[in-house]
């Protein structure tokens, strides 16, 4: 008797799994099978990939650190060439390219001894923690170190030393760049500004970026790295624009992601210039020096607005350096364009902060409204010495307007009113047009805070020559003589009389006859010089035979 095959339902039959798994292919989808519940509920994006750990350094080794033109704006040609491979049919290599990044990291690690920070922690026990990704206090994360190694390898800087200053958004470190001049080497001091990738300490950056045409794409608030990169690029552009205008500031040298290398403002020994708040000015020269510095700062603010088309937006004694009777503008990452929706509000804040500081130093400052009008006035000088002469005229006008001892108190009240006043950026933002029109009608248009948006002939009061002499508005009353009234009425009505219509339809008969006669004579003279028709035909025929 032959043995019979065991049926699938038989208990002696071997157990077959309800799903088929093949190496490198996964589960076979050609057959109907049951997928385990643990695998069926797993989202594809939640499965970790091998590229997550190696993607932190991909953007560091991209050659996109010099895509800005000399004016601080994007270099369109280089951007196009950089993106050109994206529009071709070149396929991405299938080989593992992470070894290239590993090789570059290993090659750059030999510069580790050239970063000599006093308070830097050399070892960190936490891996992939937020503290490892952030530039907090004096600690440089691994990404920042790789960027510094790359700059050292390229010769931008030779060594990075201790911190010069620490702030809420960035730390500034001292650095040295060594250049070979024949047989000897010369050292140049540099400043390296490292922006903190953890933006928890400075959350209001968006108000400086939103509304500016240079950053139409806005900022990704959910991605701190992109936010900080955008912020660093903003300061690089602003510094380049200010330095090109001839205003004293650190010259930007190179930008890579969130690391900015710029010129060092200090002496040859590496000591940075003090802030204006910490300036050591002798007591016997304090009064004159502070007055000169105040006038100098007013000129800088006007040149920033008129030449650079920028508003600092955070100008105070903490963001100005002082050395040898000269002021240096720093920290312009938050500076905005003059057409920014909140530029005038930021400018008013700068005027308040700087004015309060110089008043504490005993300087006779100008009223905030006077300074505001001086800075935004489109007409006027922007270069020395005419700029200082214009400021002296403002002081002369203020002294002439001062009548009693209560002038200081009156100025303080005016400043407080101006600081709380609404400043429209455009005429569409004016919310009480009728009231302002009445103010202009009374000849007080110069008092409007947005007077620079209006034409001069509208704002300035009318002179005697510009006034229209009308009976009721002249102030002299009505004339008694009826003849004068009739002459005045006829003169007024003559302004509305229509002139002679143009065109041949409205032409006078005699003029029309003379015009026709002149046209006939002109045609008759032209016919006298005309070639006879038979001669013209003969000439044409002769010419055509010669060609054949």
Coordinates of C-alpha atoms in Angstrom, one line a residue:
X1 CA 0.0 0.0 0.0
X2 CA 1.5 3.3 -1.0
X3 CA 1.8 6.0 1.5
X4 CA -0.5 8.9 0.9
X5 CA 0.7 12.5 1.1
X6 CA -0.3 14.4 4.3
X7 CA -3.0 16.9 3.7
X8 CA -2.5 20.5 4.7
X9 CA -5.2 20.2 7.4
X10 CA -3.5 17.2 8.9
X11 CA -1.9 17.8 12.3
X12 CA 1.2 15.9 11.1
X13 CA 1.8 18.5 8.3
X14 CA 4.8 20.9 8.8
X15 CA 4.0 24.5 9.9
X16 CA 4.3 27.1 7.1
X17 CA 4.5 30.8 8.0
X18 CA 1.8 33.0 6.5
X19 CA 4.3 35.4 5.0
X20 CA 7.4 34.8 2.9
X21 CA 10.6 36.9 3.4
X22 CA 13.5 36.9 1.1
X23 CA 16.9 38.5 1.7
X24 CA 17.4 41.9 0.1
X25 CA 13.8 41.8 -1.3
X26 CA 11.6 42.0 1.8
X27 CA 8.2 40.4 1.8
X28 CA 7.0 38.8 -1.4
X29 CA 4.1 40.9 -2.7
X30 CA 3.2 38.5 -5.5
X31 CA 1.4 36.1 -3.3
X32 CA -1.4 36.9 -0.9
X33 CA 0.0 36.7 2.5
X34 CA -0.5 38.1 6.0
X35 CA 1.9 40.8 7.2
X36 CA 2.7 40.8 10.9
X37 CA 0.9 43.5 12.8
X38 CA 4.1 44.9 14.3
X39 CA 5.4 45.6 10.8
X40 CA 2.1 46.7 9.3
X41 CA 1.7 49.5 11.8
X42 CA 5.3 50.8 11.3
X43 CA 5.4 54.1 9.3
X44 CA 8.0 54.0 6.5
X45 CA 9.5 57.4 7.6
X46 CA 10.0 56.1 11.2
X47 CA 12.6 53.5 10.2
X48 CA 16.0 54.9 10.9
X49 CA 18.5 55.2 8.0
X50 CA 22.2 55.1 7.9
X51 CA 22.4 58.5 6.4
X52 CA 21.0 60.3 9.5
X53 CA 24.2 60.3 11.4
X54 CA 26.4 61.3 8.5
X55 CA 24.2 64.2 7.2
X56 CA 25.4 66.7 9.8
X57 CA 28.5 67.5 7.8
X58 CA 27.2 67.5 4.3
X59 CA 26.5 71.2 4.1
X60 CA 29.9 72.0 5.7
X61 CA 31.8 70.6 2.7
X62 CA 29.6 72.3 0.1
X63 CA 31.5 75.0 -1.8
X64 CA 28.7 77.6 -1.4
X65 CA 30.5 79.9 1.0
X66 CA 31.3 82.5 -1.6
X67 CA 28.0 82.9 -3.5
X68 CA 27.7 86.6 -2.6
X69 CA 28.8 89.3 -4.9
X70 CA 31.0 92.3 -3.9
X71 CA 27.9 94.3 -3.0
X72 CA 26.7 91.7 -0.6
X73 CA 23.9 90.5 -2.9
X74 CA 23.8 87.0 -4.4
X75 CA 26.1 86.3 -7.4
X76 CA 23.6 85.1 -10.0
X77 CA 26.2 83.6 -12.3
X78 CA 27.8 81.5 -9.6
X79 CA 24.4 80.4 -8.3
X80 CA 23.3 79.3 -11.8
X81 CA 26.5 77.3 -12.4
X82 CA 26.2 75.7 -9.0
X83 CA 22.7 74.5 -9.7
X84 CA 23.4 73.6 -13.3
X85 CA 24.0 69.9 -12.6
X86 CA 20.5 69.7 -11.2
X87 CA 19.0 70.4 -14.7
X88 CA 21.1 67.8 -16.5
X89 CA 20.7 64.0 -17.0
X90 CA 23.6 63.1 -14.9
X91 CA 22.7 60.3 -12.5
X92 CA 23.7 60.2 -8.9
X93 CA 26.5 57.7 -8.3
X94 CA 25.4 54.5 -6.7
X95 CA 28.6 54.1 -4.7
X96 CA 28.8 55.1 -1.1
X97 CA 30.0 58.7 -1.0
X98 CA 30.1 59.0 2.8
X99 CA 33.7 57.9 2.8
X100 CA 34.6 61.2 1.1
X101 CA 33.1 63.2 4.0
X102 CA 35.0 60.9 6.5
X103 CA 38.3 61.5 4.6
X104 CA 37.8 65.3 4.8
X105 CA 37.0 65.2 8.5
X106 CA 40.1 63.1 9.1
X107 CA 42.2 65.5 7.1
X108 CA 40.9 68.6 8.9
X109 CA 41.3 67.1 12.3
X110 CA 45.0 67.8 12.2
X111 CA 44.2 71.5 12.9
X112 CA 42.6 70.7 16.2
X113 CA 45.5 72.1 18.2
X114 CA 45.2 75.5 16.5
X115 CA 41.9 76.2 18.3
X116 CA 43.0 77.4 21.7
X117 CA 40.0 78.4 23.7
X118 CA 40.5 78.9 27.4
X119 CA 37.1 77.7 28.6
X120 CA 36.3 75.1 26.0
X121 CA 35.4 71.6 27.1
X122 CA 37.5 69.2 25.2
X123 CA 35.4 66.1 25.9
X124 CA 31.6 65.7 26.0
X125 CA 29.9 62.7 27.3
X126 CA 26.6 63.3 25.6
X127 CA 26.2 62.2 22.0
X128 CA 23.7 63.8 19.6
X129 CA 22.4 65.9 22.4
X130 CA 21.1 69.4 22.0
X131 CA 24.1 70.8 23.8
X132 CA 26.3 69.1 21.2
X133 CA 24.5 70.8 18.3
X134 CA 24.3 74.3 20.0
X135 CA 27.0 76.9 20.4
X136 CA 26.3 77.6 24.0
X137 CA 28.5 79.9 26.2
X138 CA 32.1 79.1 25.4
X139 CA 31.5 75.6 24.0
X140 CA 32.0 74.9 20.3
X141 CA 30.0 72.0 18.9
X142 CA 31.5 69.6 16.5
X143 CA 30.0 71.2 13.4
X144 CA 31.4 74.6 14.3
X145 CA 34.8 73.1 14.9
X146 CA 34.8 71.5 11.5
X147 CA 34.0 74.9 9.9
X148 CA 36.9 76.4 11.8
X149 CA 39.2 73.6 10.7
X150 CA 38.2 74.2 7.1
X151 CA 39.0 78.0 7.4
X152 CA 42.3 77.2 9.0
X153 CA 43.1 74.7 6.2
X154 CA 42.2 77.4 3.6
X155 CA 44.4 80.0 5.2
X156 CA 41.6 82.4 6.2
X157 CA 42.8 82.2 9.8
X158 CA 45.8 80.4 11.3
X159 CA 44.8 80.1 15.0
X160 CA 41.6 80.8 17.0
X161 CA 42.1 82.1 20.5
X162 CA 39.8 82.9 23.4
X163 CA 36.5 84.8 23.4
X164 CA 36.5 88.5 22.9
X165 CA 32.8 89.0 23.8
X166 CA 29.7 86.9 24.4
X167 CA 26.2 87.9 23.6
X168 CA 22.7 86.7 23.5
X169 CA 22.9 85.6 19.8
X170 CA 26.6 85.0 19.1
X171 CA 30.1 84.8 20.6
X172 CA 33.1 86.6 19.1
X173 CA 36.5 84.9 19.2
X174 CA 40.0 86.4 18.5
X175 CA 42.0 84.8 15.7
X176 CA 45.3 85.3 13.9
X177 CA 46.0 85.0 10.2
X178 CA 49.6 84.4 9.2
X179 CA 50.9 85.6 5.8
X180 CA 54.4 84.9 4.3
X181 CA 56.1 88.1 3.1
X182 CA 59.3 86.8 1.7
X183 CA 61.6 85.6 4.5
X184 CA 59.4 86.7 7.4
X185 CA 55.9 86.1 8.4
X186 CA 53.3 88.8 9.3
X187 CA 50.4 88.2 11.6
X188 CA 47.1 89.9 11.2
X189 CA 44.4 89.8 13.9
X190 CA 40.9 88.6 12.9
X191 CA 37.6 88.3 14.6
X192 CA 35.5 85.1 14.3
X193 CA 31.8 85.5 15.1
X194 CA 30.0 82.2 15.8
X195 CA 26.2 82.5 16.0
X196 CA 24.4 80.3 18.5
X197 CA 22.3 77.7 16.8
X198 CA 20.1 77.5 19.9
X199 CA 17.9 80.6 19.3
X200 CA 15.9 80.3 22.6
X201 CA 17.7 83.3 23.9
X202 CA 16.7 85.5 21.0
X203 CA 13.3 84.6 19.7
X204 CA 12.3 87.9 18.1
X205 CA 14.5 87.7 15.0
X206 CA 11.5 87.2 12.7
X207 CA 10.3 90.8 13.0
X208 CA 13.6 92.0 11.5
X209 CA 13.4 89.6 8.5
X210 CA 9.7 89.6 7.7
X211 CA 8.9 92.3 5.2
X212 CA 12.4 92.8 3.8
X213 CA 12.8 92.2 0.1
X214 CA 16.2 90.6 0.5
X215 CA 14.6 87.8 2.4
X216 CA 11.4 87.2 0.7
X217 CA 11.5 83.5 1.4
X218 CA 11.3 84.3 5.1
X219 CA 12.6 82.1 7.9
X220 CA 11.9 78.5 8.9
X221 CA 11.1 78.9 12.5
X222 CA 11.1 75.1 12.9
X223 CA 14.7 74.8 11.7
X224 CA 17.2 76.6 13.9
X225 CA 20.1 75.9 11.6
X226 CA 18.4 77.6 8.6
X227 CA 17.3 80.5 10.8
X228 CA 20.9 81.1 12.1
X229 CA 22.4 80.7 8.6
X230 CA 19.9 83.4 7.3
X231 CA 20.8 85.6 10.2
X232 CA 24.6 85.3 9.6
X233 CA 24.1 86.0 5.9
X234 CA 22.1 89.1 6.8
X235 CA 24.9 90.6 8.9
X236 CA 27.5 89.7 6.2
X237 CA 25.5 91.7 3.6
X238 CA 24.9 94.6 5.9
X239 CA 28.6 94.8 6.9
X240 CA 29.7 94.8 3.3
X241 CA 27.3 97.5 2.4
X242 CA 28.3 99.7 5.4
X243 CA 32.0 99.2 4.8
X244 CA 31.6 100.1 1.1
X245 CA 30.0 103.4 2.1
X246 CA 33.1 104.4 4.0
X247 CA 31.5 104.1 7.5
X248 CA 33.9 102.8 10.2
X249 CA 33.0 99.1 10.9
X250 CA 34.7 95.7 10.8
X251 CA 35.3 94.6 7.2
X252 CA 33.7 91.2 6.4
X253 CA 36.1 88.6 5.0
X254 CA 34.3 85.3 4.7
X255 CA 31.1 83.6 5.7
X256 CA 30.5 79.9 6.1
X257 CA 27.1 78.8 7.5
X258 CA 26.9 80.4 11.0
X259 CA 30.6 81.4 11.2
X260 CA 31.6 84.9 10.1
X261 CA 35.2 86.0 9.8
X262 CA 35.8 89.8 9.8
X263 CA 38.4 92.4 10.5
X264 CA 39.6 92.8 14.1
X265 CA 38.9 96.2 15.7
X266 CA 41.8 96.5 18.2
X267 CA 45.4 97.2 18.7
X268 CA 48.4 95.2 17.5
X269 CA 48.6 93.2 20.7
X270 CA 45.1 91.8 20.2
X271 CA 43.2 94.0 22.7
X272 CA 39.8 94.9 21.3
X273 CA 38.6 98.5 21.3
X274 CA 36.3 99.3 24.2
X275 CA 32.6 99.8 23.8
X276 CA 31.3 103.4 23.9
X277 CA 29.8 102.6 27.3
X278 CA 33.3 101.7 28.7
X279 CA 35.2 104.5 26.9
X280 CA 37.8 106.0 29.2
X281 CA 37.8 109.7 28.4
X282 CA 39.8 112.2 30.6
X283 CA 37.7 114.5 32.7
X284 CA 39.2 117.7 31.4
X285 CA 38.2 116.7 27.8
X286 CA 35.0 114.9 28.6
X287 CA 32.5 117.7 27.7
X288 CA 34.0 118.6 24.3
X289 CA 34.7 114.9 23.4
X290 CA 31.2 113.7 24.2
X291 CA 29.7 116.6 22.2
X292 CA 31.9 115.8 19.2
X293 CA 31.0 112.1 19.4
X294 CA 27.3 112.9 19.5
X295 CA 27.6 115.0 16.4
X296 CA 29.6 112.3 14.7
X297 CA 27.0 109.6 15.6
X298 CA 24.2 111.8 14.1
X299 CA 26.2 111.9 10.8
X300 CA 26.7 108.2 10.9
X301 CA 23.0 107.5 11.4
X302 CA 22.1 109.8 8.5
X303 CA 24.7 108.2 6.2
X304 CA 23.4 104.7 7.2
X305 CA 19.9 105.8 6.1
X306 CA 20.6 107.8 3.0
X307 CA 23.7 106.1 1.6
X308 CA 23.4 102.5 2.8
X309 CA 19.6 102.5 2.9
X310 CA 19.8 100.8 6.3
X311 CA 18.5 101.3 9.8
X312 CA 20.6 99.8 12.6
X313 CA 17.6 98.8 14.6
X314 CA 19.6 98.1 17.8
X315 CA 21.9 101.1 18.1
X316 CA 23.1 101.8 21.6
X317 CA 26.3 102.4 23.6
X318 CA 26.7 98.6 23.7
X319 CA 27.0 98.2 19.9
X320 CA 29.4 101.0 19.2
X321 CA 33.2 100.8 19.7
X322 CA 35.4 103.8 20.5
X323 CA 39.0 104.5 19.8
X324 CA 40.9 107.7 19.3
X325 CA 37.9 110.0 18.8
X326 CA 36.4 107.6 16.3
X327 CA 33.2 105.6 16.6
X328 CA 32.9 102.1 15.0
X329 CA 29.5 100.5 14.3
X330 CA 29.2 96.8 15.1
X331 CA 26.5 94.1 15.4
X332 CA 24.3 94.9 12.3
X333 CA 22.7 91.5 12.0
X334 CA 19.3 92.9 12.8
X335 CA 19.7 96.0 10.6
X336 CA 16.8 96.4 8.1
X337 CA 16.3 98.2 4.8
X338 CA 14.9 101.8 4.9
X339 CA 11.7 100.5 3.2
X340 CA 11.1 97.8 5.9
X341 CA 7.6 98.0 7.3
X342 CA 9.0 98.8 10.8
X343 CA 12.1 100.7 9.8
X344 CA 10.9 104.1 11.1
X345 CA 9.9 102.5 14.3
X346 CA 13.4 101.0 14.7
X347 CA 15.0 104.3 13.8
X348 CA 13.0 106.1 16.5
X349 CA 14.2 103.5 19.0
X350 CA 17.8 104.1 18.0
X351 CA 17.4 107.8 18.4
X352 CA 15.9 107.3 21.9
X353 CA 18.7 104.9 23.1
X354 CA 21.6 107.0 21.8
X355 CA 20.0 110.3 23.0
X356 CA 19.4 109.0 26.5
X357 CA 23.0 107.8 26.8
X358 CA 24.5 111.1 25.7
X359 CA 22.2 113.1 27.9
X360 CA 23.5 111.1 30.8
X361 CA 27.0 112.2 29.8
X362 CA 25.9 115.9 30.0
X363 CA 25.6 116.5 26.3
X364 CA 23.1 119.1 25.0
X365 CA 21.2 116.9 22.6
X366 CA 18.7 117.7 20.0
X367 CA 15.1 116.8 20.3
X368 CA 14.2 113.3 19.1
X369 CA 11.8 114.7 16.5
X370 CA 14.5 117.1 15.1
X371 CA 17.0 114.2 14.8
X372 CA 14.4 112.0 13.1
X373 CA 13.6 114.6 10.5
X374 CA 17.3 115.3 9.9
X375 CA 18.0 111.6 9.3
X376 CA 15.2 110.9 6.9
X377 CA 15.2 114.2 5.0
X378 CA 15.9 113.3 1.3
X379 CA 17.6 116.7 0.7
X380 CA 20.7 117.6 2.5
X381 CA 24.4 116.7 2.8
X382 CA 25.7 113.3 3.5
X383 CA 29.5 114.0 3.6
X384 CA 31.8 116.0 5.8
X385 CA 32.2 118.9 6.4
X386 CA 28.8 119.9 5.1
X387 CA 27.2 117.3 7.3
X388 CA 28.6 118.9 10.5
X389 CA 27.5 122.3 9.3
X390 CA 24.0 121.1 8.9
X391 CA 24.0 119.8 12.5
X392 CA 25.3 123.1 13.7
X393 CA 22.4 124.9 12.0
X394 CA 20.0 122.6 13.9
X395 CA 21.6 123.6 17.2
X396 CA 21.3 127.3 16.2
X397 CA 17.6 126.9 15.4
X398 CA 17.1 125.1 18.7
X399 CA 18.8 127.8 20.7
X400 CA 16.8 130.5 19.0
X401 CA 13.5 128.7 19.8
X402 CA 14.5 128.4 23.5
X403 CA 12.8 131.2 25.3
X404 CA 12.9 130.4 29.0
X405 CA 14.3 128.0 31.6
X406 CA 11.6 125.5 31.1
X407 CA 12.9 124.5 27.6
X408 CA 14.5 121.3 28.9
X409 CA 11.2 120.2 30.5
X410 CA 9.3 121.1 27.3
X411 CA 11.8 119.1 25.2
X412 CA 11.4 116.1 27.4
X413 CA 7.6 116.3 27.0
X414 CA 8.0 116.6 23.2
X415 CA 10.3 113.6 23.2
X416 CA 7.8 111.5 25.1
X417 CA 5.0 112.5 22.8
X418 CA 7.1 111.7 19.7
X419 CA 8.0 108.3 21.1
X420 CA 4.4 107.3 21.5
X421 CA 3.3 108.7 18.1
X422 CA 2.2 106.5 15.3
X423 CA 4.5 106.9 12.2
X424 CA 2.9 105.8 8.9
X425 CA 5.3 104.4 6.3
X426 CA 3.0 105.2 3.3
X427 CA 0.1 107.6 2.7
X428 CA -2.2 104.6 2.7
X429 CA -1.4 104.1 6.4
X430 CA -2.6 107.6 7.4
X431 CA -5.7 107.0 9.6
X432 CA -7.0 110.5 10.0
X433 CA -6.7 112.2 6.6
X434 CA -9.3 115.0 7.4
X435 CA -7.5 116.1 10.5
X436 CA -4.1 116.2 8.7
X437 CA -5.6 118.0 5.7
X438 CA -6.9 120.7 8.1
X439 CA -3.5 121.0 9.6
X440 CA -1.9 121.5 6.2
X441 CA -4.6 124.1 5.4
X442 CA -3.6 126.1 8.4
X443 CA 0.0 126.2 7.2
X444 CA 1.2 123.7 9.9
X445 CA 2.1 120.8 7.5
X446 CA 5.7 120.8 8.8
X447 CA 4.4 119.4 12.1
X448 CA 3.3 116.2 10.5
X449 CA 5.6 113.3 11.4
X450 CA 5.3 112.0 7.8
X451 CA 6.0 115.3 6.1
X452 CA 8.7 113.8 4.0
X453 CA 6.1 111.6 2.2
X454 CA 4.4 114.8 0.9
X455 CA 5.5 117.3 -1.7
X456 CA 7.2 120.5 -0.5
X457 CA 4.6 122.8 -2.1
X458 CA 1.9 121.0 -0.1
X459 CA 3.7 121.0 3.3
X460 CA 5.4 124.4 3.3
X461 CA 3.2 127.5 4.0
X462 CA 2.2 129.6 1.0
X463 CA 3.9 133.0 0.5
X464 CA 2.3 136.2 -0.5
X465 CA 3.1 135.7 -4.2
X466 CA 1.6 132.2 -4.2
X467 CA -1.8 133.3 -2.7
X468 CA -4.7 133.8 -5.0
X469 CA -6.2 137.3 -4.7
X470 CA -9.8 136.7 -4.1
X471 CA -12.4 139.1 -2.8
X472 CA -13.6 137.1 0.2
X473 CA -10.1 135.7 1.2
X474 CA -8.1 138.8 0.8
X475 CA -9.2 140.3 4.1
X476 CA -9.9 143.7 2.6
X477 CA -13.6 143.4 2.2
X478 CA -15.8 143.9 -0.9
X479 CA -15.1 146.8 -3.3
X480 CA -17.7 149.6 -3.5
X481 CA -17.3 150.6 -7.1
X482 CA -19.5 148.4 -9.3
X483 CA -17.2 149.0 -12.3
X484 CA -14.4 147.2 -10.4
X485 CA -16.7 144.4 -9.6
X486 CA -17.7 144.0 -13.3
X487 CA -14.1 144.1 -14.4
X488 CA -13.2 141.5 -11.8
X489 CA -16.1 139.3 -12.8
X490 CA -15.2 139.6 -16.5
X491 CA -11.6 138.8 -15.7
X492 CA -12.6 135.7 -13.8
X493 CA -15.0 134.6 -16.6
X494 CA -12.3 135.1 -19.2
X495 CA -10.4 132.2 -17.6
X496 CA -13.1 129.8 -18.7
X497 CA -13.5 131.0 -22.3
X498 CA -12.6 128.5 -24.9
X499 CA -10.0 129.3 -27.6
X500 CA -10.4 128.9 -31.4
X501 CA -10.9 125.3 -32.3
X502 CA -8.2 123.6 -34.3
X503 CA -8.7 121.8 -37.6
X504 CA -9.7 122.6 -41.2
X505 CA -13.4 122.4 -40.4
X506 CA -13.2 125.6 -38.3
X507 CA -10.8 127.5 -40.6
X508 CA -11.8 131.0 -41.8
X509 CA -12.9 131.3 -45.5
X510 CA -10.1 133.7 -46.4
X511 CA -7.5 131.6 -44.8
X512 CA -8.8 128.5 -46.5
X513 CA -8.7 130.3 -49.9
X514 CA -5.2 131.5 -49.4
X515 CA -4.0 128.0 -48.3
X516 CA -5.5 126.3 -51.4
X517 CA -3.9 128.9 -53.7
X518 CA -0.5 128.3 -52.1
X519 CA -0.9 124.6 -52.6
X520 CA -1.7 125.0 -56.3
X521 CA 1.3 127.1 -56.9
X522 CA 3.6 124.6 -55.2
X523 CA 2.3 121.8 -57.3
X524 CA 2.7 123.9 -60.5
X525 CA 6.3 124.5 -59.7
X526 CA 6.8 120.9 -59.1
X527 CA 5.4 119.9 -62.5
X528 CA 7.8 122.2 -64.3
X529 CA 10.7 120.0 -63.2
X530 CA 8.9 116.7 -63.9
X531 CA 10.4 114.4 -66.6
X532 CA 8.0 113.8 -69.6
X533 CA 6.4 110.5 -69.6
X534 CA 7.7 109.3 -73.0
X535 CA 11.3 110.1 -72.1
X536 CA 10.9 108.3 -68.8
X537 CA 9.6 105.1 -70.7
X538 CA 12.5 105.3 -73.2
X539 CA 15.0 105.5 -70.4
X540 CA 13.5 102.6 -68.5
X541 CA 13.5 100.4 -71.6
X542 CA 17.1 101.3 -72.5
X543 CA 18.3 100.4 -69.0
X544 CA 16.5 97.1 -68.9
X545 CA 18.1 96.0 -72.3
X546 CA 21.6 96.8 -71.0
X547 CA 21.0 94.4 -68.0
X548 CA 20.1 91.5 -70.2

